Amino acid sequence: MKRVSLTQYLVEQQREHGRIPAQLRLLIEVVARACKHIAIAVNKGALGDVLGSAGSENVQGEIQKKLDVISNEVLIEANEWGGHLAAMASEEMDSIHVVPNRYPQGEYLLLFDPLDGSSNIDVNVSIGTIFSVLRKVGHTRGVSEEDFLQPGKHQAAAGYCVYGPQTTLVLTLGDGVALFTLDRETGSWVLTQSGLQIPEDTREFSINMSNQRHWAAPVRRYIDECLDGRTGPRGKDFNMRWVGSMVSDVHRILTRGGIFLYPWDSREPDKPGKLRLMYEANPMAFIVEQAGGLASTGRERIMDVVPGKLHERVAVALGSRNEVLRIDAYHAEAG
Ligand code: AHG
Ligand code: MN
Ligand code: MN
């Protein structure tokens, strides 16, 4: 079988469909190359001295792991000089990183969660990188945080990498979802699946059950009904899977369907949710919708949420279409 590399895939998208401008093509290639570097670091584990805590805290008050810091640096360094970006924003940085003056400024904005699933690093469970691409709109000189505060529906591209038994890259440019697998011998990303589709129905849910007592009524109702199984209102048994790395939990859903939830909970009532809108929820929502699924806060399409600030958080329910619609309906009924 003839192998199609990421480069060939991008060139063909550009040539045949005029879909991606040269700067966006370069951006995707650079991010994919950075992810290879991160994959190598992840793979070395204790041998590369990459496990454990970095001894610092990020802007959200979370302890940073060494790999959070390393991955952030790899992505920044890789993306600074190409002339494709105006600025970057990351879960691990307080404020935006503007491309230094010595390099040309491009028209795109890159946002990332450099290392998703930090609690799984030291236990050798799959982790990943999530990214989102926006265009800098308006012709003002310079770039500020304001330029980033666009709803997810304006994303030009989004993707994630899973560092697991296989190293895979999932990408959308707004016309379906493609999956690439890293061939470690040749060092190239090879297209292994395109046109990914999430089944509309499922018997599998993914949620951190230890927070059950803190959830709002509509989420409790939804999960209770799943747990009631065949003799309950749903009339079927449900299975549960929770990796604790959003990349892996979402990737399972992309592969065989399912529903992933990280809802609002009453421990911190003023926070809309735990996950970050710009680095986690929006890119995953774009990918899931492009694969025929839905992504909602319970009350609103995630990609319609207008961010008020860079590190904004949001409640998340995404995956198989009919399950997300049901969760939305339960929220609507609860008023
Ligand atoms: P990160 O490692 O980037 O901080 O993200 C972790 C996220 C997400 O991957 C996962 O779904 C969730 O946090 C798990 O959190 P809890 O273990 O607190 O439920
Ligand atoms: Mn994360
Ligand atoms: Mn992270």
Coordinates of C-alpha atoms and ligand atoms in Angstrom, one line a residue:
M1 CA 0.0 0.0 0.0
K2 CA 1.3 3.4 -0.9
R3 CA 2.0 5.5 2.2
V4 CA 0.9 9.1 2.4
S5 CA 3.0 11.3 4.7
L6 CA 1.6 14.3 6.6
T7 CA 3.6 16.5 4.3
Q8 CA 2.0 14.9 1.2
Y9 CA -1.4 15.1 2.8
L10 CA -1.0 18.9 3.5
V11 CA 0.4 19.6 0.0
E12 CA -2.5 17.8 -1.6
Q13 CA -5.0 19.7 0.6
Q14 CA -3.4 22.9 -0.5
R15 CA -3.1 22.0 -4.1
E16 CA -6.4 20.3 -4.8
H17 CA -8.7 22.0 -2.4
G18 CA -6.9 25.3 -1.9
R19 CA -7.8 24.8 1.7
I20 CA -4.7 25.7 3.5
P21 CA -2.6 28.7 2.9
A22 CA 1.2 28.2 3.0
Q23 CA 1.6 29.6 6.5
L24 CA -1.0 27.2 7.9
R25 CA 0.7 24.3 6.2
L26 CA 4.0 25.3 7.8
L27 CA 2.4 25.7 11.2
I28 CA 0.9 22.2 11.1
E29 CA 4.3 20.7 10.1
V30 CA 6.1 22.6 12.8
V31 CA 3.7 21.6 15.5
A32 CA 3.8 17.9 14.3
R33 CA 7.6 18.1 14.4
A34 CA 7.6 19.5 17.9
C35 CA 5.3 16.7 19.0
K36 CA 7.8 14.2 17.7
H37 CA 10.4 15.8 20.0
I38 CA 8.0 15.6 23.0
A39 CA 7.2 12.0 22.1
I40 CA 11.0 11.2 22.3
A41 CA 11.2 12.9 25.7
V42 CA 8.1 11.1 27.0
N43 CA 9.5 7.8 25.8
K44 CA 12.8 8.2 27.6
G45 CA 11.1 8.5 31.0
A46 CA 13.4 8.0 33.9
L47 CA 16.4 7.6 31.6
G48 CA 15.9 11.2 30.3
D49 CA 15.2 12.6 33.8
V50 CA 11.8 13.8 32.7
L51 CA 9.6 12.3 35.4
G52 CA 8.4 14.1 38.5
S53 CA 7.6 17.7 39.5
A54 CA 9.3 20.8 38.2
G55 CA 8.8 22.5 41.5
S56 CA 6.9 25.4 40.1
E57 CA 3.2 26.4 39.7
N58 CA 1.3 27.5 36.6
V59 CA -1.2 30.4 36.4
Q60 CA -4.0 28.1 37.4
G61 CA -2.2 27.2 40.6
E62 CA -1.4 23.6 39.5
I63 CA 2.0 22.1 40.3
Q64 CA 4.0 21.8 37.0
K65 CA 5.6 18.5 36.0
K66 CA 8.9 18.5 34.3
L67 CA 7.3 17.4 31.1
D68 CA 4.7 20.2 31.3
V69 CA 7.7 22.7 31.2
I70 CA 9.8 20.8 28.7
S71 CA 6.8 20.3 26.3
N72 CA 5.9 24.0 26.5
E73 CA 9.5 25.0 25.7
V74 CA 9.7 22.6 22.7
L75 CA 6.5 24.1 21.2
I76 CA 7.6 27.7 21.8
E77 CA 11.1 27.2 20.3
A78 CA 9.8 25.3 17.3
N79 CA 7.2 27.9 16.4
E80 CA 9.0 31.1 17.0
W81 CA 11.0 31.6 13.9
G82 CA 8.9 30.3 10.9
G83 CA 7.1 33.5 10.2
H84 CA 3.7 31.8 10.4
L85 CA 2.7 33.0 13.8
A86 CA 1.9 36.3 15.5
A87 CA 1.8 34.9 19.0
M88 CA 1.2 31.8 21.1
A89 CA -0.8 31.1 24.3
S90 CA -0.4 28.1 26.5
E91 CA -2.0 26.5 29.6
E92 CA 1.5 26.7 31.2
M93 CA 2.1 30.4 30.6
D94 CA 0.5 33.4 32.4
S95 CA 0.3 35.6 29.4
I96 CA 0.7 35.3 25.6
H97 CA 4.1 34.8 24.0
V98 CA 4.5 37.3 21.1
V99 CA 6.9 36.2 18.4
P100 CA 10.1 38.2 19.0
N101 CA 11.0 41.2 16.8
R102 CA 13.9 39.5 15.2
Y103 CA 11.5 37.1 13.4
P104 CA 8.8 38.0 10.8
Q105 CA 5.3 38.0 12.2
G106 CA 2.7 35.7 10.6
E107 CA -1.1 35.8 10.6
Y108 CA -1.9 32.9 12.9
L109 CA -2.3 32.4 16.6
L110 CA -1.4 29.1 18.2
L111 CA -2.9 27.9 21.5
F112 CA -1.9 24.7 23.3
D113 CA -2.0 22.4 26.2
P114 CA 1.6 21.2 25.8
L115 CA 1.1 18.2 28.0
D116 CA -2.3 16.8 28.8
G117 CA -2.8 14.2 31.4
S118 CA 0.0 15.3 33.7
S119 CA -1.1 13.1 36.5
N120 CA -0.5 10.1 34.2
I121 CA 3.1 10.9 33.3
D122 CA 4.8 9.1 36.2
V123 CA 2.6 6.1 36.1
N124 CA 3.3 5.4 32.4
V125 CA -0.2 5.9 31.1
S126 CA -1.0 7.7 27.8
I127 CA -0.7 11.5 27.7
G128 CA -0.8 14.0 24.9
T129 CA -0.6 17.5 23.4
I130 CA -3.6 19.5 22.3
F131 CA -3.5 22.5 19.9
S132 CA -5.8 25.1 18.4
V133 CA -5.2 27.6 15.6
L134 CA -6.9 30.9 15.2
R135 CA -6.3 33.7 12.6
K136 CA -5.4 37.1 13.9
V137 CA -8.3 39.2 12.7
G138 CA -8.2 43.0 12.1
H139 CA -5.2 44.9 10.7
T140 CA -4.0 46.5 13.8
R141 CA -0.2 46.4 14.3
G142 CA 1.1 44.2 17.1
V143 CA -0.8 41.5 18.9
S144 CA -2.6 41.4 22.3
E145 CA -4.5 39.0 24.4
E146 CA -7.7 40.5 22.9
D147 CA -6.8 38.9 19.6
F148 CA -7.1 35.5 21.1
L149 CA -10.6 36.0 22.6
Q150 CA -12.5 34.4 19.7
P151 CA -15.1 31.7 19.9
G152 CA -14.0 28.2 18.9
K153 CA -16.1 28.3 15.7
H154 CA -13.4 30.6 14.2
Q155 CA -10.6 27.9 14.6
A156 CA -8.7 27.4 11.4
A157 CA -7.3 24.0 12.5
A158 CA -7.1 21.9 15.6
G159 CA -5.4 18.7 16.6
Y160 CA -3.9 16.5 19.3
C161 CA -1.2 14.0 19.7
V162 CA -1.4 10.9 21.9
Y163 CA 1.8 9.5 23.4
G164 CA 0.6 6.0 24.0
P165 CA 1.4 2.5 22.8
Q166 CA 1.4 4.2 19.4
T167 CA 2.2 7.9 18.8
T168 CA -0.7 9.3 16.8
L169 CA -1.7 12.7 15.5
V170 CA -5.3 13.7 14.9
L171 CA -5.9 16.7 12.8
T172 CA -8.8 18.8 11.4
L173 CA -8.5 21.6 9.0
G174 CA -12.3 22.1 9.0
D175 CA -13.1 19.3 6.4
G176 CA -13.2 16.1 8.3
V177 CA -10.7 14.4 10.6
A178 CA -7.5 12.6 9.7
L179 CA -5.3 10.3 11.8
F180 CA -1.6 9.9 11.4
T181 CA 0.7 7.4 13.0
L182 CA 4.3 8.1 13.8
D183 CA 6.7 5.7 12.1
R184 CA 9.6 5.8 14.5
E185 CA 12.1 4.2 12.0
T186 CA 11.6 6.8 9.3
G187 CA 10.5 9.6 11.7
S188 CA 7.6 10.4 9.5
W189 CA 3.9 10.9 10.2
V190 CA 1.9 8.5 8.0
L191 CA -1.8 8.9 7.2
T192 CA -3.5 5.8 8.7
Q193 CA -7.2 6.9 8.6
S194 CA -9.2 9.7 7.2
G195 CA -12.9 10.7 7.4
L196 CA -13.2 9.5 11.0
Q197 CA -16.8 9.3 12.2
I198 CA -18.1 9.0 15.8
P199 CA -21.1 6.7 16.1
E200 CA -24.3 8.6 17.0
D201 CA -25.2 6.2 19.8
T202 CA -23.1 4.6 22.5
R203 CA -23.1 2.4 25.6
E204 CA -20.0 3.9 27.1
F205 CA -19.5 7.0 29.3
S206 CA -16.4 8.7 30.6
I207 CA -16.5 10.8 33.7
N208 CA -14.6 11.1 37.0
M209 CA -17.2 9.4 39.2
S210 CA -15.5 10.4 42.4
N211 CA -17.0 13.9 41.9
Q212 CA -20.6 12.5 41.7
R213 CA -21.8 14.2 44.9
H214 CA -20.8 17.6 43.6
W215 CA -22.6 17.5 40.2
A216 CA -25.7 19.5 39.2
A217 CA -29.0 17.7 38.9
P218 CA -29.1 17.2 35.1
V219 CA -25.6 15.5 35.1
R220 CA -26.6 13.3 38.1
R221 CA -29.8 12.3 36.3
Y222 CA -27.9 11.4 33.1
I223 CA -25.3 9.3 34.8
D224 CA -27.8 7.7 37.2
E225 CA -29.8 6.5 34.2
C226 CA -26.7 5.0 32.6
L227 CA -25.9 3.2 35.8
D228 CA -29.5 1.9 36.0
G229 CA -28.7 -0.2 32.9
R230 CA -31.0 -2.6 31.1
T231 CA -33.9 -2.4 33.6
G232 CA -33.7 1.4 33.9
P233 CA -35.1 4.2 31.6
R234 CA -32.4 3.7 29.0
G235 CA -33.1 0.0 28.6
K236 CA -29.5 -0.9 28.0
D237 CA -26.3 -1.5 30.0
F238 CA -23.5 1.0 30.0
N239 CA -19.8 0.5 30.4
M240 CA -17.5 3.1 31.9
R241 CA -14.0 4.1 30.9
W242 CA -11.9 6.9 32.4
V243 CA -8.2 7.3 31.6
G244 CA -7.8 10.7 33.2
S245 CA -6.0 12.1 30.2
M246 CA -8.5 14.0 28.1
V247 CA -6.6 13.2 24.9
S248 CA -7.0 9.5 25.5
D249 CA -10.6 9.6 26.6
V250 CA -11.5 11.7 23.6
H251 CA -9.4 9.5 21.3
R252 CA -11.4 6.4 22.4
I253 CA -14.6 8.2 21.6
L254 CA -13.3 9.2 18.2
T255 CA -12.4 5.5 17.6
R256 CA -15.5 3.8 18.8
G257 CA -18.0 6.3 20.2
G258 CA -18.9 7.3 23.7
I259 CA -19.6 10.3 25.8
F260 CA -17.0 12.3 27.8
L261 CA -18.1 14.7 30.6
Y262 CA -16.2 17.1 32.8
P263 CA -19.2 19.1 34.2
W264 CA -19.4 22.1 36.5
D265 CA -19.4 21.0 40.2
S266 CA -20.3 22.6 43.5
R267 CA -16.8 22.6 45.1
E268 CA -15.9 25.7 43.2
P269 CA -19.3 27.1 42.2
D270 CA -17.8 30.2 40.5
K271 CA -15.7 28.2 38.1
P272 CA -17.8 27.0 35.0
G273 CA -15.7 23.8 34.9
K274 CA -12.2 22.3 35.3
L275 CA -11.1 22.1 31.7
R276 CA -9.8 25.0 29.8
L277 CA -11.9 26.5 26.9
M278 CA -9.0 27.6 24.7
Y279 CA -6.5 24.8 25.1
E280 CA -8.7 21.8 25.7
A281 CA -12.4 22.2 25.1
N282 CA -12.4 24.2 21.8
P283 CA -9.8 22.1 19.9
M284 CA -11.5 18.9 21.0
A285 CA -15.0 20.3 20.2
F286 CA -13.8 21.2 16.6
I287 CA -12.4 17.7 16.1
V288 CA -15.5 16.0 17.5
E289 CA -17.9 18.0 15.5
Q290 CA -15.9 17.4 12.3
A291 CA -16.3 13.7 13.1
G292 CA -20.1 14.0 13.3
G293 CA -20.3 14.3 17.1
L294 CA -21.3 17.2 19.3
A295 CA -19.7 19.2 22.1
S296 CA -21.7 21.2 24.5
T297 CA -21.5 22.9 27.9
G298 CA -25.0 21.4 28.6
R299 CA -26.5 24.8 27.8
E300 CA -24.6 26.0 24.7
R301 CA -22.4 24.7 21.9
I302 CA -18.8 24.9 23.2
M303 CA -17.6 26.5 20.0
D304 CA -20.1 29.4 20.4
V305 CA -18.8 30.4 23.8
V306 CA -17.2 33.8 23.6
P307 CA -14.1 33.7 25.9
G308 CA -13.9 36.5 28.4
K309 CA -10.3 35.7 29.3
L310 CA -7.4 33.6 28.0
H311 CA -7.4 30.9 30.7
E312 CA -11.2 30.6 30.9
R313 CA -12.7 27.3 32.0
V314 CA -15.8 25.6 30.8
A315 CA -18.1 22.6 31.4
V316 CA -17.7 19.9 28.8
A317 CA -20.0 17.2 27.4
L318 CA -18.8 15.8 24.1
G319 CA -19.0 12.7 21.9
S320 CA -21.8 10.6 20.4
R321 CA -24.4 13.0 19.0
N322 CA -27.6 11.5 20.6
E323 CA -26.0 11.4 24.1
V324 CA -25.0 15.0 23.9
L325 CA -28.5 16.0 22.7
R326 CA -29.9 14.1 25.7
I327 CA -27.6 15.9 28.2
D328 CA -28.7 19.2 26.6
A329 CA -32.3 18.2 27.0
Y330 CA -31.9 17.4 30.7
H331 CA -30.3 20.8 31.3
A332 CA -33.1 22.5 29.4
E333 CA -35.8 20.6 31.4
A334 CA -34.1 21.5 34.7
G335 CA -34.3 25.2 33.6
Ligands
AHG1 P1 -3.7 18.7 32.4 O1 -2.8 17.5 32.7 O2 -3.4 19.4 31.1 O3 -3.8 19.7 33.6 O4 -5.2 18.2 32.1 C1 -5.7 17.2 32.9 C2 -7.2 17.3 32.7 C3 -7.7 16.3 31.7 O5 -6.7 15.7 30.9 C4 -8.4 15.3 32.5 O6 -9.6 14.9 31.8 C5 -8.7 15.9 33.8 O7 -7.8 17.0 33.9 C6 -8.6 15.0 34.9 O8 -8.7 15.7 36.1 P2 -9.1 15.0 37.5 O9 -8.2 13.9 37.7 O10 -9.0 16.1 38.5 O11 -10.6 14.6 37.3
MN2 MN -5.0 19.2 29.8
MN3 MN -1.5 20.3 30.5

